[in-house]
JSON list of C-alpha atoms in Angstrom, two decimals:
[
{"chain": "A", "resi": 17, "resn": "ASP", "atom": "CA", "xyz": [22.50, 2.75, -27.57]},
{"chain": "A", "resi": 18, "resn": "PRO", "atom": "CA", "xyz": [23.57, 5.04, -24.70]},
{"chain": "A", "resi": 19, "resn": "LEU", "atom": "CA", "xyz": [22.29, 8.13, -26.57]},
{"chain": "A", "resi": 20, "resn": "TYR", "atom": "CA", "xyz": [18.78, 6.66, -26.64]},
{"chain": "A", "resi": 21, "resn": "ALA", "atom": "CA", "xyz": [19.12, 5.84, -22.97]},
{"chain": "A", "resi": 22, "resn": "GLN", "atom": "CA", "xyz": [19.99, 9.45, -22.12]},
{"chain": "A", "resi": 23, "resn": "ALA", "atom": "CA", "xyz": [17.02, 10.72, -24.17]},
{"chain": "A", "resi": 24, "resn": "TYR", "atom": "CA", "xyz": [14.69, 8.39, -22.29]},
{"chain": "A", "resi": 25, "resn": "VAL", "atom": "CA", "xyz": [16.16, 9.53, -18.98]},
{"chain": "A", "resi": 26, "resn": "GLN", "atom": "CA", "xyz": [15.62, 13.18, -19.91]},
{"chain": "A", "resi": 27, "resn": "ARG", "atom": "CA", "xyz": [12.04, 12.55, -20.97]},
{"chain": "A", "resi": 28, "resn": "SER", "atom": "CA", "xyz": [11.37, 10.49, -17.83]},
{"chain": "A", "resi": 29, "resn": "THR", "atom": "CA", "xyz": [12.59, 13.41, -15.71]},
{"chain": "A", "resi": 30, "resn": "ILE", "atom": "CA", "xyz": [10.22, 15.78, -17.52]},
{"chain": "A", "resi": 31, "resn": "ARG", "atom": "CA", "xyz": [7.33, 13.34, -17.11]},
{"chain": "A", "resi": 32, "resn": "LEU", "atom": "CA", "xyz": [8.17, 12.88, -13.43]},
{"chain": "A", "resi": 33, "resn": "ALA", "atom": "CA", "xyz": [8.00, 16.65, -12.89]},
{"chain": "A", "resi": 34, "resn": "ALA", "atom": "CA", "xyz": [4.59, 16.63, -14.62]},
{"chain": "A", "resi": 35, "resn": "LYS", "atom": "CA", "xyz": [3.49, 13.83, -12.25]},
{"chain": "A", "resi": 36, "resn": "SER", "atom": "CA", "xyz": [2.98, 11.47, -15.17]},
{"chain": "A", "resi": 37, "resn": "TYR", "atom": "CA", "xyz": [4.44, 8.59, -13.17]},
{"chain": "A", "resi": 38, "resn": "GLU", "atom": "CA", "xyz": [3.53, 5.65, -15.41]},
{"chain": "A", "resi": 39, "resn": "ALA", "atom": "CA", "xyz": [4.99, 7.37, -18.47]},
{"chain": "A", "resi": 40, "resn": "ALA", "atom": "CA", "xyz": [8.13, 8.37, -16.52]},
{"chain": "A", "resi": 41, "resn": "LEU", "atom": "CA", "xyz": [8.68, 4.78, -15.43]},
{"chain": "A", "resi": 42, "resn": "GLY", "atom": "CA", "xyz": [8.05, 3.51, -18.96]},
{"chain": "A", "resi": 43, "resn": "ASP", "atom": "CA", "xyz": [10.80, 5.80, -20.26]},
{"chain": "A", "resi": 44, "resn": "LEU", "atom": "CA", "xyz": [13.07, 4.77, -17.42]},
{"chain": "A", "resi": 45, "resn": "GLU", "atom": "CA", "xyz": [12.57, 1.08, -18.23]},
{"chain": "A", "resi": 46, "resn": "ARG", "atom": "CA", "xyz": [13.37, 1.79, -21.90]},
{"chain": "A", "resi": 47, "resn": "ALA", "atom": "CA", "xyz": [16.52, 3.66, -20.84]},
{"chain": "A", "resi": 48, "resn": "VAL", "atom": "CA", "xyz": [17.71, 0.74, -18.73]},
{"chain": "A", "resi": 49, "resn": "ALA", "atom": "CA", "xyz": [16.99, -1.69, -21.59]},
{"chain": "A", "resi": 50, "resn": "ALA", "atom": "CA", "xyz": [18.98, 0.52, -24.00]},
{"chain": "A", "resi": 51, "resn": "SER", "atom": "CA", "xyz": [21.91, 0.87, -21.60]},
{"chain": "A", "resi": 52, "resn": "PRO", "atom": "CA", "xyz": [21.95, -1.89, -18.95]},
{"chain": "A", "resi": 53, "resn": "GLY", "atom": "CA", "xyz": [24.56, -0.25, -16.67]},
{"chain": "A", "resi": 54, "resn": "LEU", "atom": "CA", "xyz": [22.62, 3.01, -16.43]},
{"chain": "A", "resi": 55, "resn": "LYS", "atom": "CA", "xyz": [22.49, 4.68, -13.00]},
{"chain": "A", "resi": 56, "resn": "ILE", "atom": "CA", "xyz": [18.96, 5.74, -12.09]},
{"chain": "A", "resi": 57, "resn": "SER", "atom": "CA", "xyz": [18.37, 9.03, -10.29]},
{"chain": "A", "resi": 58, "resn": "PRO", "atom": "CA", "xyz": [17.03, 8.82, -6.71]},
{"chain": "A", "resi": 59, "resn": "LYS", "atom": "CA", "xyz": [14.33, 11.29, -7.85]},
{"chain": "A", "resi": 60, "resn": "MET", "atom": "CA", "xyz": [12.65, 8.38, -9.64]},
{"chain": "A", "resi": 61, "resn": "ALA", "atom": "CA", "xyz": [11.78, 6.88, -6.24]},
{"chain": "A", "resi": 62, "resn": "VAL", "atom": "CA", "xyz": [8.69, 9.10, -6.27]},
{"chain": "A", "resi": 63, "resn": "ALA", "atom": "CA", "xyz": [7.50, 7.49, -9.50]},
{"chain": "A", "resi": 64, "resn": "TYR", "atom": "CA", "xyz": [8.04, 3.98, -8.14]},
{"chain": "A", "resi": 65, "resn": "LEU", "atom": "CA", "xyz": [6.09, 4.84, -4.99]},
{"chain": "A", "resi": 66, "resn": "ALA", "atom": "CA", "xyz": [3.25, 6.36, -7.03]},
{"chain": "A", "resi": 67, "resn": "ARG", "atom": "CA", "xyz": [3.08, 3.23, -9.17]},
{"chain": "A", "resi": 68, "resn": "ALA", "atom": "CA", "xyz": [3.16, 1.08, -6.03]},
{"chain": "A", "resi": 69, "resn": "TYR", "atom": "CA", "xyz": [0.17, 2.99, -4.68]},
{"chain": "A", "resi": 70, "resn": "SER", "atom": "CA", "xyz": [-1.69, 2.44, -7.95]},
{"chain": "A", "resi": 71, "resn": "LYS", "atom": "CA", "xyz": [-0.89, -1.27, -7.96]},
{"chain": "A", "resi": 72, "resn": "ARG", "atom": "CA", "xyz": [-1.96, -1.57, -4.33]},
{"chain": "A", "resi": 73, "resn": "GLN", "atom": "CA", "xyz": [-5.31, 0.02, -5.17]},
{"chain": "A", "resi": 74, "resn": "LYS", "atom": "CA", "xyz": [-5.74, -2.51, -8.00]},
{"chain": "A", "resi": 75, "resn": "GLY", "atom": "CA", "xyz": [-4.98, -5.40, -5.63]},
{"chain": "A", "resi": 76, "resn": "GLN", "atom": "CA", "xyz": [-1.57, -6.15, -7.20]},
{"chain": "A", "resi": 77, "resn": "ILE", "atom": "CA", "xyz": [0.07, -6.39, -3.79]},
{"chain": "A", "resi": 78, "resn": "ASP", "atom": "CA", "xyz": [3.27, -8.28, -4.69]},
{"chain": "A", "resi": 79, "resn": "ALA", "atom": "CA", "xyz": [3.98, -5.86, -7.55]},
{"chain": "A", "resi": 80, "resn": "ALA", "atom": "CA", "xyz": [3.33, -2.93, -5.20]},
{"chain": "A", "resi": 81, "resn": "VAL", "atom": "CA", "xyz": [5.86, -4.27, -2.68]},
{"chain": "A", "resi": 82, "resn": "GLN", "atom": "CA", "xyz": [8.43, -4.64, -5.47]},
{"chain": "A", "resi": 83, "resn": "ASP", "atom": "CA", "xyz": [7.94, -1.03, -6.54]},
{"chain": "A", "resi": 84, "resn": "VAL", "atom": "CA", "xyz": [8.17, 0.29, -2.97]},
{"chain": "A", "resi": 85, "resn": "THR", "atom": "CA", "xyz": [11.33, -1.74, -2.44]},
{"chain": "A", "resi": 86, "resn": "LYS", "atom": "CA", "xyz": [12.78, -0.30, -5.67]},
{"chain": "A", "resi": 87, "resn": "ALA", "atom": "CA", "xyz": [11.93, 3.21, -4.42]},
{"chain": "A", "resi": 88, "resn": "LEU", "atom": "CA", "xyz": [13.81, 2.48, -1.20]},
{"chain": "A", "resi": 89, "resn": "GLN", "atom": "CA", "xyz": [16.81, 1.13, -3.12]},
{"chain": "A", "resi": 90, "resn": "LEU", "atom": "CA", "xyz": [16.95, 4.42, -5.03]},
{"chain": "A", "resi": 91, "resn": "GLU", "atom": "CA", "xyz": [16.28, 6.61, -1.98]},
{"chain": "A", "resi": 92, "resn": "PRO", "atom": "CA", "xyz": [16.96, 4.79, 1.32]},
{"chain": "A", "resi": 93, "resn": "ARG", "atom": "CA", "xyz": [15.81, 7.81, 3.36]},
{"chain": "A", "resi": 94, "resn": "TYR", "atom": "CA", "xyz": [12.32, 7.91, 1.82]},
{"chain": "A", "resi": 95, "resn": "ALA", "atom": "CA", "xyz": [10.00, 7.81, 4.86]},
{"chain": "A", "resi": 96, "resn": "ASP", "atom": "CA", "xyz": [6.81, 7.66, 2.78]},
{"chain": "A", "resi": 97, "resn": "ALA", "atom": "CA", "xyz": [8.03, 4.49, 1.09]},
{"chain": "A", "resi": 98, "resn": "TYR", "atom": "CA", "xyz": [8.76, 2.82, 4.44]},
{"chain": "A", "resi": 99, "resn": "VAL", "atom": "CA", "xyz": [5.28, 3.73, 5.67]},
{"chain": "A", "resi": 100, "resn": "VAL", "atom": "CA", "xyz": [3.56, 2.36, 2.54]},
{"chain": "A", "resi": 101, "resn": "ARG", "atom": "CA", "xyz": [5.53, -0.88, 2.71]},
{"chain": "A", "resi": 102, "resn": "ALA", "atom": "CA", "xyz": [4.79, -1.15, 6.44]},
{"chain": "A", "resi": 103, "resn": "GLU", "atom": "CA", "xyz": [1.06, -0.74, 5.76]},
{"chain": "A", "resi": 104, "resn": "ILE", "atom": "CA", "xyz": [1.13, -3.45, 3.10]},
{"chain": "A", "resi": 105, "resn": "ARG", "atom": "CA", "xyz": [3.05, -5.80, 5.40]},
{"chain": "A", "resi": 106, "resn": "ARG", "atom": "CA", "xyz": [0.71, -4.99, 8.29]},
{"chain": "A", "resi": 107, "resn": "ASP", "atom": "CA", "xyz": [-2.30, -5.76, 6.06]},
{"chain": "A", "resi": 108, "resn": "ARG", "atom": "CA", "xyz": [-0.69, -9.10, 5.21]},
{"chain": "A", "resi": 109, "resn": "MET", "atom": "CA", "xyz": [-0.19, -9.79, 8.93]},
{"chain": "A", "resi": 110, "resn": "ASP", "atom": "CA", "xyz": [3.59, -9.76, 8.44]},
{"chain": "A", "resi": 111, "resn": "PHE", "atom": "CA", "xyz": [3.91, -7.83, 11.69]},
{"chain": "A", "resi": 112, "resn": "ALA", "atom": "CA", "xyz": [7.64, -8.26, 12.26]},
{"chain": "A", "resi": 113, "resn": "ASP", "atom": "CA", "xyz": [8.58, -6.74, 8.89]},
{"chain": "A", "resi": 114, "resn": "ALA", "atom": "CA", "xyz": [5.89, -4.06, 9.24]},
{"chain": "A", "resi": 115, "resn": "LEU", "atom": "CA", "xyz": [7.37, -3.09, 12.58]},
{"chain": "A", "resi": 116, "resn": "ARG", "atom": "CA", "xyz": [10.87, -2.80, 11.06]},
{"chain": "A", "resi": 117, "resn": "ASP", "atom": "CA", "xyz": [9.53, -0.56, 8.27]},
{"chain": "A", "resi": 118, "resn": "TYR", "atom": "CA", "xyz": [7.60, 1.69, 10.66]},
{"chain": "A", "resi": 119, "resn": "GLU", "atom": "CA", "xyz": [10.71, 2.02, 12.84]},
{"chain": "A", "resi": 120, "resn": "ALA", "atom": "CA", "xyz": [12.83, 2.83, 9.78]},
{"chain": "A", "resi": 121, "resn": "ALA", "atom": "CA", "xyz": [10.33, 5.53, 8.74]},
{"chain": "A", "resi": 122, "resn": "LEU", "atom": "CA", "xyz": [10.47, 7.01, 12.21]},
{"chain": "A", "resi": 123, "resn": "LYS", "atom": "CA", "xyz": [14.27, 6.99, 12.18]},
{"chain": "A", "resi": 124, "resn": "VAL", "atom": "CA", "xyz": [14.30, 8.79, 8.82]},
{"chain": "A", "resi": 125, "resn": "ASP", "atom": "CA", "xyz": [11.57, 11.30, 9.68]},
{"chain": "A", "resi": 126, "resn": "ALA", "atom": "CA", "xyz": [10.95, 11.87, 13.39]},
{"chain": "A", "resi": 127, "resn": "SER", "atom": "CA", "xyz": [8.31, 14.53, 12.61]},
{"chain": "A", "resi": 128, "resn": "ARG", "atom": "CA", "xyz": [5.87, 11.69, 11.91]},
{"chain": "A", "resi": 129, "resn": "ARG", "atom": "CA", "xyz": [5.94, 10.39, 15.50]},
{"chain": "A", "resi": 130, "resn": "ASP", "atom": "CA", "xyz": [2.24, 11.09, 16.10]},
{"chain": "A", "resi": 131, "resn": "LEU", "atom": "CA", "xyz": [1.25, 8.98, 13.09]},
{"chain": "A", "resi": 132, "resn": "ILE", "atom": "CA", "xyz": [3.77, 6.17, 13.34]},
{"chain": "A", "resi": 133, "resn": "LEU", "atom": "CA", "xyz": [4.06, 5.51, 17.08]},
{"chain": "A", "resi": 134, "resn": "PRO", "atom": "CA", "xyz": [0.44, 4.34, 17.49]},
{"chain": "A", "resi": 135, "resn": "GLU", "atom": "CA", "xyz": [0.97, 1.85, 14.65]},
{"chain": "A", "resi": 136, "resn": "ILE", "atom": "CA", "xyz": [4.18, 0.60, 16.25]},
{"chain": "A", "resi": 137, "resn": "GLU", "atom": "CA", "xyz": [2.42, 0.14, 19.58]},
{"chain": "A", "resi": 138, "resn": "ARG", "atom": "CA", "xyz": [-0.51, -1.76, 18.01]},
{"chain": "A", "resi": 139, "resn": "ILE", "atom": "CA", "xyz": [1.86, -4.08, 16.18]},
{"chain": "A", "resi": 140, "resn": "LYS", "atom": "CA", "xyz": [3.99, -4.66, 19.28]},
{"chain": "A", "resi": 141, "resn": "GLN", "atom": "CA", "xyz": [0.85, -5.50, 21.24]},
{"chain": "A", "resi": 142, "resn": "ALA", "atom": "CA", "xyz": [-0.35, -7.90, 18.55]},
{"chain": "A", "resi": 143, "resn": "LEU", "atom": "CA", "xyz": [3.06, -9.59, 18.49]},
{"chain": "A", "resi": 144, "resn": "ALA", "atom": "CA", "xyz": [3.27, -9.81, 22.30]},
{"chain": "A", "resi": 145, "resn": "GLU", "atom": "CA", "xyz": [-0.25, -11.17, 22.71]},
{"chain": "A", "resi": 146, "resn": "GLN", "atom": "CA", "xyz": [-0.10, -13.26, 19.54]},
{"chain": "A", "resi": 147, "resn": "ILE", "atom": "CA", "xyz": [-3.32, -11.60, 18.44]},
{"chain": "A", "resi": 148, "resn": "LYS", "atom": "CA", "xyz": [-4.62, -12.57, 15.07]},
{"chain": "A", "resi": 149, "resn": "ALA", "atom": "CA", "xyz": [-5.48, -9.25, 13.49]},
{"chain": "A", "resi": 150, "resn": "LEU", "atom": "CA", "xyz": [-6.15, -8.25, 9.94]},
{"chain": "A", "resi": 151, "resn": "TYR", "atom": "CA", "xyz": [-5.78, -4.67, 8.83]},
{"chain": "A", "resi": 152, "resn": "GLY", "atom": "CA", "xyz": [-6.84, -3.62, 5.40]},
{"chain": "A", "resi": 153, "resn": "ASP", "atom": "CA", "xyz": [-9.33, -2.14, 3.06]},
{"chain": "A", "resi": 154, "resn": "SER", "atom": "CA", "xyz": [-12.51, -4.22, 3.11]},
{"chain": "A", "resi": 155, "resn": "THR", "atom": "CA", "xyz": [-13.32, -3.07, -0.40]},
{"chain": "A", "resi": 156, "resn": "HIS", "atom": "CA", "xyz": [-10.44, -5.23, -1.68]},
{"chain": "A", "resi": 157, "resn": "ARG", "atom": "CA", "xyz": [-11.19, -8.82, -2.54]},
{"chain": "A", "resi": 158, "resn": "ASP", "atom": "CA", "xyz": [-7.86, -10.19, -1.27]},
{"chain": "A", "resi": 159, "resn": "ILE", "atom": "CA", "xyz": [-8.39, -8.63, 2.19]},
{"chain": "A", "resi": 160, "resn": "LEU", "atom": "CA", "xyz": [-11.83, -10.21, 2.58]},
{"chain": "A", "resi": 161, "resn": "LEU", "atom": "CA", "xyz": [-10.52, -13.56, 1.35]},
{"chain": "A", "resi": 162, "resn": "ARG", "atom": "CA", "xyz": [-7.61, -13.42, 3.79]},
{"chain": "A", "resi": 163, "resn": "ALA", "atom": "CA", "xyz": [-10.08, -12.61, 6.56]},
{"chain": "A", "resi": 164, "resn": "GLY", "atom": "CA", "xyz": [-11.94, -15.83, 5.75]},
{"chain": "A", "resi": 165, "resn": "ILE", "atom": "CA", "xyz": [-15.09, -14.41, 4.18]},
{"chain": "A", "resi": 166, "resn": "LYS", "atom": "CA", "xyz": [-15.83, -17.67, 2.33]},
{"chain": "A", "resi": 167, "resn": "LYS", "atom": "CA", "xyz": [-16.35, -19.53, 5.65]},
{"chain": "A", "resi": 168, "resn": "ALA", "atom": "CA", "xyz": [-17.56, -16.59, 7.74]},
{"chain": "A", "resi": 169, "resn": "ARG", "atom": "CA", "xyz": [-20.99, -16.65, 9.31]},
{"chain": "A", "resi": 170, "resn": "MET", "atom": "CA", "xyz": [-20.91, -12.94, 10.04]},
{"chain": "A", "resi": 171, "resn": "VAL", "atom": "CA", "xyz": [-19.00, -9.84, 8.98]},
{"chain": "A", "resi": 172, "resn": "VAL", "atom": "CA", "xyz": [-19.12, -6.42, 10.63]},
{"chain": "A", "resi": 173, "resn": "PHE", "atom": "CA", "xyz": [-18.41, -3.24, 8.69]},
{"chain": "A", "resi": 174, "resn": "TYR", "atom": "CA", "xyz": [-17.56, -0.38, 11.02]},
{"chain": "A", "resi": 175, "resn": "ILE", "atom": "CA", "xyz": [-16.45, 2.26, 8.53]},
{"chain": "A", "resi": 176, "resn": "SER", "atom": "CA", "xyz": [-17.33, 5.96, 8.52]},
{"chain": "A", "resi": 177, "resn": "ASP", "atom": "CA", "xyz": [-17.18, 6.15, 4.71]},
{"chain": "A", "resi": 178, "resn": "TYR", "atom": "CA", "xyz": [-20.64, 5.30, 3.34]},
{"chain": "A", "resi": 179, "resn": "ALA", "atom": "CA", "xyz": [-19.40, 4.55, -0.21]},
{"chain": "A", "resi": 180, "resn": "ALA", "atom": "CA", "xyz": [-16.63, 2.25, 1.05]},
{"chain": "A", "resi": 181, "resn": "THR", "atom": "CA", "xyz": [-19.10, 0.47, 3.33]},
{"chain": "A", "resi": 182, "resn": "LEU", "atom": "CA", "xyz": [-21.50, -0.10, 0.45]},
{"chain": "A", "resi": 183, "resn": "GLN", "atom": "CA", "xyz": [-18.69, -1.39, -1.76]},
{"chain": "A", "resi": 184, "resn": "GLY", "atom": "CA", "xyz": [-17.44, -3.72, 1.01]},
{"chain": "A", "resi": 185, "resn": "VAL", "atom": "CA", "xyz": [-20.94, -5.08, 1.64]},
{"chain": "A", "resi": 186, "resn": "LYS", "atom": "CA", "xyz": [-21.46, -5.79, -2.08]},
{"chain": "A", "resi": 187, "resn": "LEU", "atom": "CA", "xyz": [-18.12, -7.57, -2.30]},
{"chain": "A", "resi": 188, "resn": "ALA", "atom": "CA", "xyz": [-18.77, -9.59, 0.87]},
{"chain": "A", "resi": 189, "resn": "ARG", "atom": "CA", "xyz": [-22.14, -10.66, -0.53]},
{"chain": "A", "resi": 190, "resn": "GLN", "atom": "CA", "xyz": [-20.50, -11.72, -3.83]},
{"chain": "A", "resi": 191, "resn": "LEU", "atom": "CA", "xyz": [-17.92, -13.81, -1.98]},
{"chain": "A", "resi": 192, "resn": "ASN", "atom": "CA", "xyz": [-20.37, -15.38, 0.50]},
{"chain": "A", "resi": 193, "resn": "ALA", "atom": "CA", "xyz": [-24.06, -15.18, -0.34]},
{"chain": "A", "resi": 194, "resn": "HIS", "atom": "CA", "xyz": [-25.10, -16.53, 3.09]},
{"chain": "A", "resi": 195, "resn": "VAL", "atom": "CA", "xyz": [-22.97, -14.38, 5.42]},
{"chain": "A", "resi": 196, "resn": "TYR", "atom": "CA", "xyz": [-24.81, -12.25, 7.97]},
{"chain": "A", "resi": 197, "resn": "ILE", "atom": "CA", "xyz": [-23.71, -8.64, 7.51]},
{"chain": "A", "resi": 198, "resn": "MET", "atom": "CA", "xyz": [-23.83, -6.00, 10.23]},
{"chain": "A", "resi": 199, "resn": "VAL", "atom": "CA", "xyz": [-23.09, -2.40, 9.28]},
{"chain": "A", "resi": 200, "resn": "ARG", "atom": "CA", "xyz": [-22.44, 0.73, 11.32]},
{"chain": "A", "resi": 201, "resn": "THR", "atom": "CA", "xyz": [-24.38, 3.66, 9.90]},
{"chain": "A", "resi": 202, "resn": "ARG", "atom": "CA", "xyz": [-24.35, 7.32, 10.68]},
{"chain": "A", "resi": 203, "resn": "TYR", "atom": "CA", "xyz": [-27.94, 8.02, 9.68]},
{"chain": "A", "resi": 204, "resn": "ALA", "atom": "CA", "xyz": [-31.04, 5.84, 9.72]},
{"chain": "A", "resi": 205, "resn": "LEU", "atom": "CA", "xyz": [-31.43, 6.66, 6.03]},
{"chain": "A", "resi": 206, "resn": "HIS", "atom": "CA", "xyz": [-28.38, 4.54, 5.23]}
]
């Protein structure tokens, strides 16, 4: 029923303004189910990007990419979405697509040059030199697995965040009980 769809859209807009992204997207999905031809507001791109970030943190990488892509379909000039998708693609070592997304973000928002240009240069260098590089959060299981932790003889954690280092070390030890672990510390106490 189109009336139900409009009610869901209205409530999703209110929830979006309140930064209740999951609830806003739930209402939006109900609206689309109630009225399949419904046009979705570009404002909902923020909710899709927020959900993508949440899914990325939970290790649901494919679902995160889908949500970022949906955000970009709704708002093609959304620089934050291009950057997030570029980071995910970079972490997956999909350098060519990451490069395209970083360049798109730069084209949309040139004020981010200082943040984006170094990433573009690193990726171009990795592509030119065919360097095998893995970017990512070492506290995520899929990143350590992609890095080859199961067969690794040694892993180095060079992170300034003590809590993240501790979490990464615990995860590495779970995945490979015999790996030699070297850790950068700031204080001897750590």
